Coordinates of C-alpha atoms in Angstrom, one line a residue:
M56 CA 39.9 -72.2 39.7
L57 CA 43.5 -72.7 40.8
K58 CA 43.7 -76.5 41.1
P59 CA 44.1 -77.2 37.3
V60 CA 46.8 -74.5 37.1
V61 CA 48.6 -75.9 40.1
S62 CA 48.5 -79.5 38.8
F63 CA 49.9 -78.3 35.4
L64 CA 52.7 -76.4 37.0
E65 CA 53.6 -79.3 39.3
L66 CA 54.4 -81.4 36.3
K67 CA 56.7 -78.6 35.0
L68 CA 58.3 -77.4 38.2
H69 CA 58.3 -80.6 40.3
N70 CA 57.5 -78.6 43.4
R71 CA 54.0 -78.2 44.9
I72 CA 54.8 -75.0 46.9
L73 CA 56.5 -73.3 44.0
A74 CA 53.6 -74.3 41.8
I75 CA 51.0 -72.8 44.1
F76 CA 52.8 -69.5 44.4
T77 CA 53.3 -69.4 40.6
S78 CA 49.6 -70.1 40.1
Y79 CA 48.8 -67.1 42.3
L80 CA 50.9 -64.9 40.0
I81 CA 49.3 -66.3 36.9
A82 CA 45.7 -66.4 38.0
V83 CA 45.1 -64.2 41.0
V84 CA 47.1 -61.1 40.0
P85 CA 45.3 -60.5 36.7
L86 CA 42.0 -61.1 38.5
L87 CA 42.8 -58.5 41.2
T88 CA 43.9 -56.1 38.4
L89 CA 40.5 -56.6 36.7
L90 CA 38.7 -55.9 39.9
F91 CA 40.7 -52.8 40.5
F92 CA 39.8 -51.6 37.0
F93 CA 36.1 -52.1 37.7
F94 CA 36.2 -50.3 41.1
N95 CA 38.3 -47.4 39.7
Q96 CA 36.0 -47.0 36.7
S97 CA 33.0 -47.1 39.0
R98 CA 34.6 -44.4 41.2
I99 CA 35.0 -42.2 38.2
L100 CA 31.5 -42.7 36.9
F101 CA 29.8 -42.2 40.2
G102 CA 32.1 -39.6 41.6
K103 CA 29.5 -36.9 41.3
L104 CA 26.7 -38.4 43.4
P105 CA 25.5 -35.1 44.8
S106 CA 24.8 -33.8 41.3
A107 CA 23.1 -37.1 40.5
K108 CA 20.9 -36.5 43.6
E109 CA 19.9 -33.1 42.3
R110 CA 19.2 -34.6 38.8
I111 CA 16.8 -37.2 40.3
G112 CA 15.1 -34.5 42.3
W113 CA 14.7 -32.4 39.1
L114 CA 13.2 -35.4 37.2
T115 CA 10.8 -36.0 40.1
D116 CA 9.7 -32.4 40.1
Q117 CA 9.0 -32.6 36.3
F118 CA 7.1 -35.8 36.7
M119 CA 5.0 -34.6 39.6
D120 CA 4.2 -31.4 37.7
W121 CA 2.9 -33.5 34.9
L122 CA 0.8 -35.6 37.3
D123 CA -0.6 -32.4 38.9
Q124 CA -1.7 -31.0 35.6
K125 CA -3.0 -34.4 34.4
F126 CA -5.0 -35.4 37.4
R127 CA -5.6 -32.0 39.0
L128 CA -3.7 -32.8 42.2
D129 CA -2.8 -30.3 44.9
P130 CA 0.7 -29.3 43.8
E131 CA 1.9 -28.2 47.3
T132 CA 0.8 -31.4 49.0
S133 CA 1.8 -34.0 46.5
L134 CA 5.1 -32.4 45.4
G135 CA 6.2 -31.5 48.9
W136 CA 5.5 -35.1 50.2
V137 CA 7.4 -36.8 47.3
S138 CA 10.4 -34.4 47.5
E139 CA 10.7 -34.7 51.2
N140 CA 10.6 -38.5 51.2
L141 CA 12.8 -38.8 48.1
N142 CA 15.6 -36.8 49.7
E143 CA 15.4 -39.0 52.7
A144 CA 15.5 -42.1 50.5
L145 CA 18.5 -40.8 48.6
D146 CA 20.4 -40.2 51.8
I147 CA 20.2 -43.9 52.6
P148 CA 22.5 -45.2 49.8
M149 CA 24.9 -42.4 50.5
G150 CA 25.2 -43.6 54.0
L151 CA 25.6 -47.2 52.9
L152 CA 28.4 -46.1 50.5
Q153 CA 30.3 -44.4 53.3
E154 CA 30.0 -47.4 55.5
G155 CA 31.2 -49.6 52.7
F156 CA 34.4 -47.6 52.3
Q157 CA 34.9 -47.6 56.1
S158 CA 34.7 -51.5 56.1
G159 CA 37.7 -51.7 53.7
T160 CA 40.0 -53.0 56.5
T161 CA 37.6 -55.9 57.2
V162 CA 37.5 -56.8 53.5
L163 CA 41.3 -56.8 53.3
A164 CA 41.6 -59.1 56.3
N165 CA 39.1 -61.5 54.7
I166 CA 41.1 -61.5 51.5
V167 CA 44.3 -62.4 53.4
L168 CA 42.5 -65.3 55.2
V169 CA 41.1 -66.6 51.9
V170 CA 44.5 -66.6 50.3
L171 CA 46.0 -68.5 53.2
M172 CA 43.2 -71.0 53.4
T173 CA 43.5 -71.6 49.6
Y174 CA 47.2 -72.1 49.9
F175 CA 46.9 -74.8 52.6
I176 CA 43.9 -76.6 50.8
L177 CA 46.0 -76.8 47.6
L178 CA 49.0 -78.0 49.6
Y179 CA 47.2 -80.7 51.5
R180 CA 44.7 -81.7 48.8
T181 CA 46.1 -85.2 48.2
A182 CA 46.0 -85.9 52.0
F183 CA 42.3 -84.8 52.1
K184 CA 41.5 -87.0 49.2
N185 CA 43.2 -90.0 50.6
Y186 CA 41.5 -89.5 54.0
I187 CA 38.0 -89.5 52.3
L188 CA 38.9 -92.6 50.3
S189 CA 40.1 -94.4 53.5
Q190 CA 36.7 -93.8 55.1
V191 CA 34.9 -96.1 52.6
N192 CA 35.2 -99.8 51.9
P193 CA 37.9 -100.8 49.3
E194 CA 35.3 -102.0 46.8
R195 CA 33.6 -98.6 46.8
R196 CA 36.7 -96.5 46.4
G197 CA 36.6 -96.8 42.6
A198 CA 33.1 -95.3 42.5
L199 CA 34.2 -92.5 44.9
E200 CA 37.2 -91.6 42.8
Q201 CA 35.0 -91.6 39.7
L202 CA 32.7 -89.2 41.6
F203 CA 35.7 -87.0 42.3
G204 CA 36.5 -86.9 38.6
E205 CA 32.9 -86.0 37.7
V206 CA 32.9 -83.1 40.2
Q207 CA 36.2 -81.8 38.8
K208 CA 34.8 -82.0 35.2
L209 CA 31.7 -80.2 36.4
T210 CA 33.6 -77.3 38.1
K211 CA 35.9 -77.0 35.1
R212 CA 32.9 -76.8 32.8
Y213 CA 31.3 -74.2 35.1
M214 CA 34.4 -72.0 35.2
I215 CA 35.0 -72.2 31.4
G216 CA 31.3 -71.8 30.6
Q217 CA 30.9 -68.8 33.0
G218 CA 33.9 -67.1 31.4
L219 CA 32.5 -67.6 27.9
V220 CA 29.1 -66.3 29.1
I221 CA 30.7 -63.2 30.6
I222 CA 32.6 -62.5 27.3
I223 CA 29.5 -63.0 25.1
L224 CA 27.3 -60.9 27.4
G225 CA 29.9 -58.2 27.6
V226 CA 30.2 -57.9 23.8
L227 CA 26.4 -58.1 23.2
I228 CA 25.4 -55.6 25.9
G229 CA 28.3 -53.3 25.2
S230 CA 27.5 -53.2 21.5
G231 CA 23.9 -52.4 22.2
L232 CA 24.7 -49.7 24.7
W233 CA 27.1 -48.2 22.2
L234 CA 24.3 -48.0 19.6
I235 CA 22.1 -46.3 22.2
G236 CA 24.8 -43.8 23.0
V237 CA 25.7 -44.7 26.5
P238 CA 29.1 -43.5 27.8
Y239 CA 31.6 -46.3 28.5
P240 CA 29.4 -49.0 26.9
F241 CA 31.7 -52.0 27.2
F242 CA 32.4 -51.2 30.9
W243 CA 28.7 -51.5 31.6
G244 CA 28.5 -54.6 29.3
F245 CA 31.2 -56.5 31.0
L246 CA 30.1 -55.3 34.5
A247 CA 26.7 -56.9 33.7
G248 CA 28.5 -60.0 32.5
F249 CA 30.4 -60.4 35.8
L250 CA 27.3 -59.7 37.8
E251 CA 25.6 -62.5 35.9
I252 CA 27.5 -64.9 38.2
I253 CA 24.8 -64.1 40.9
P254 CA 21.6 -65.4 39.3
Y255 CA 18.6 -63.0 39.3
V256 CA 20.1 -60.6 41.8
G257 CA 23.2 -59.8 39.6
T258 CA 21.1 -59.6 36.5
T259 CA 18.8 -57.0 38.1
I260 CA 21.7 -54.9 39.4
G261 CA 23.5 -55.1 36.0
G262 CA 20.4 -53.5 34.3
I263 CA 19.5 -51.0 37.0
L264 CA 23.0 -49.4 37.2
P265 CA 23.3 -48.1 33.6
F266 CA 19.5 -47.3 33.6
T267 CA 20.0 -45.1 36.6
Y268 CA 23.2 -43.6 35.3
M269 CA 21.5 -42.6 32.0
L270 CA 18.5 -41.3 33.9
M271 CA 20.9 -38.9 35.6
I272 CA 22.9 -37.7 32.6
S273 CA 20.7 -38.1 29.6
D274 CA 18.8 -35.1 28.1
T275 CA 16.2 -37.5 26.7
L276 CA 14.0 -40.1 28.3
W277 CA 14.2 -42.7 25.5
Q278 CA 17.8 -43.6 26.2
P279 CA 17.3 -44.9 29.8
W280 CA 14.2 -46.9 28.7
A281 CA 16.1 -48.2 25.7
V282 CA 18.9 -49.4 28.1
L283 CA 16.3 -51.2 30.1
G284 CA 14.7 -52.8 27.0
L285 CA 18.1 -53.9 25.8
Y286 CA 18.8 -55.7 29.1
V287 CA 15.5 -57.5 29.1
L288 CA 16.1 -58.6 25.5
I289 CA 19.6 -59.8 26.2
Q290 CA 18.5 -61.7 29.3
Q291 CA 15.9 -63.6 27.3
I292 CA 18.6 -64.5 24.8
E293 CA 21.0 -65.5 27.5
G294 CA 18.5 -67.6 29.5
N295 CA 17.1 -69.5 26.5
L296 CA 20.0 -69.7 24.1
I297 CA 23.5 -68.8 25.5
S298 CA 23.6 -70.5 28.9
P299 CA 21.9 -73.8 27.9
N300 CA 24.4 -74.3 25.1
V301 CA 27.6 -72.9 26.8
M302 CA 27.1 -74.2 30.4
G303 CA 25.5 -77.5 29.5
P304 CA 22.4 -79.2 31.1
S305 CA 24.3 -80.6 34.1
I306 CA 24.7 -77.2 35.7
K307 CA 21.0 -76.1 35.2
I308 CA 19.2 -75.9 38.5
N309 CA 15.5 -75.1 38.8
P310 CA 14.7 -71.5 39.9
L311 CA 13.2 -72.5 43.3
F312 CA 16.4 -74.1 44.4
I313 CA 18.5 -71.3 43.0
I314 CA 16.5 -68.7 45.0
L315 CA 16.8 -70.9 48.2
G316 CA 20.5 -71.2 47.5
L317 CA 20.9 -67.5 47.1
F318 CA 18.9 -66.8 50.3
L319 CA 20.9 -69.3 52.4
G320 CA 24.3 -68.4 50.8
G321 CA 23.6 -64.7 51.5
I322 CA 22.8 -65.4 55.1
M323 CA 25.9 -67.5 55.7
W324 CA 28.6 -65.8 53.6
G325 CA 27.1 -62.6 52.2
I326 CA 27.9 -61.8 48.6
S327 CA 30.5 -64.6 48.4
G328 CA 27.8 -67.1 49.4
M329 CA 25.5 -65.8 46.6
I330 CA 28.3 -66.2 44.1
L331 CA 29.0 -69.7 45.2
A332 CA 25.4 -70.8 45.5
L333 CA 25.0 -72.0 41.9
P334 CA 28.2 -74.1 41.7
I335 CA 27.6 -75.6 45.1
L336 CA 24.1 -76.6 44.0
A337 CA 25.4 -78.1 40.8
I338 CA 28.1 -80.1 42.7
S339 CA 25.5 -81.2 45.3
K340 CA 23.2 -82.5 42.5
E341 CA 26.1 -84.5 41.0
V342 CA 27.0 -86.0 44.4
F343 CA 23.4 -86.8 45.3
R344 CA 23.0 -88.6 42.0
S345 CA 25.7 -91.1 43.0
F346 CA 23.7 -92.3 46.1
D347 CA 20.5 -94.3 45.7
A348 CA 18.8 -92.8 48.7
L349 CA 19.6 -89.2 47.5
A350 CA 19.1 -89.7 43.8
P351 CA 15.5 -88.4 43.9
L352 CA 16.7 -85.2 45.5
S353 CA 19.1 -84.6 42.6
Y354 CA 16.2 -84.9 40.2
L355 CA 14.1 -82.6 42.3
M356 CA 16.9 -79.9 41.9
E357 CA 17.0 -80.2 38.1
D358 CA 15.7 -77.5 35.7
G359 CA 12.4 -78.3 33.9
L360 CA 11.0 -80.1 37.0
S361 CA 7.4 -79.6 35.9
R362 CA 8.1 -81.7 32.8
K363 CA 9.7 -84.5 34.8
S364 CA 7.3 -84.8 37.8
S365 CA 6.3 -88.4 36.8
I366 CA 9.8 -89.7 37.2
F367 CA 9.4 -90.0 41.0
M368 CA 6.4 -92.4 40.8
E369 CA 7.9 -94.4 37.9
E370 CA 11.7 -94.8 37.7
L371 CA 12.5 -93.8 41.3
D372 CA 9.6 -95.6 43.0
H373 CA 11.8 -98.3 44.6
A374 CA 12.8 -99.0 48.2
K375 CA 16.5 -98.1 47.5
H376 CA 15.5 -94.6 46.5
R377 CA 13.5 -93.9 49.6
F378 CA 15.3 -91.4 51.8
F379 CA 13.5 -92.2 55.1
D380 CA 13.7 -96.0 54.5
F381 CA 17.5 -95.6 54.5
F382 CA 17.5 -94.3 58.1
L383 CA 14.9 -97.0 59.2
K384 CA 17.2 -99.6 57.8
E385 CA 20.2 -98.2 59.7
E386 CA 18.2 -98.3 63.0
Q387 CA 17.1 -101.9 62.4
E388 CA 20.7 -102.9 61.8

């Protein structure tokens, strides 16, 4: 995100260090301000969690009374069991929330480390590039520099495309929630847009949060379910119309690899790893496409794999594309 900004400022300021610090002010400070707004707004909205707990308990009692009358269940047994277990279940997120606030020092320390690492990577980026180029034969350096350019274009397209998707989703979802009568509709809309950065997981959380909130405060049951229906509709529009046209086909990865990437990214780096999973997969696909032995793997990662299954036995059925033959060849040499 910062590299294009730093490169532009270097041309104007003629000093890399000054350009890096200026890029922090231009890009990072507004981003932190935006995050502070979301966290502060969330604190205001969910500041009355105990009353929300009572609200969920009341809704459960009403629902269980209806079930008892409908199916002639034993009121004391069924309602008592559900109420007891529900209270225990609601205590779990409260405990997790308290632990989350207590881990603020660790989060702050990680932010400082990320800022420092980003600074040095931006400062030494030319040396890193030249080192990588020096590790290949001169006749292959042109192709490698071309690959660097393609990766830069890909990351730039991803960042711009993701920003446009966030804005479009924020406006669409916010407008729909406003029509339904949800408080702070555009906060929920843009929160869902930002959570969309994490495929599947973020989408689910973005829909469950306002649904749960309306379940707590609404006097009618149609509003929470209307919120859920709105998110399902918008997700269909986003997946089939918005993202394919805004993000471009080069970033589309098939769902299996996305889920694997989210799983591995979450194990290694937590939430950060889940956010980085999709761009890392997209970059890896572009890199693999540049090497004959890895090209089939890049096609295996593409979206619409079921429609392209014949490509492996037709266009890619050559010795140069066989991954294991590459290692056998190296051993023979």
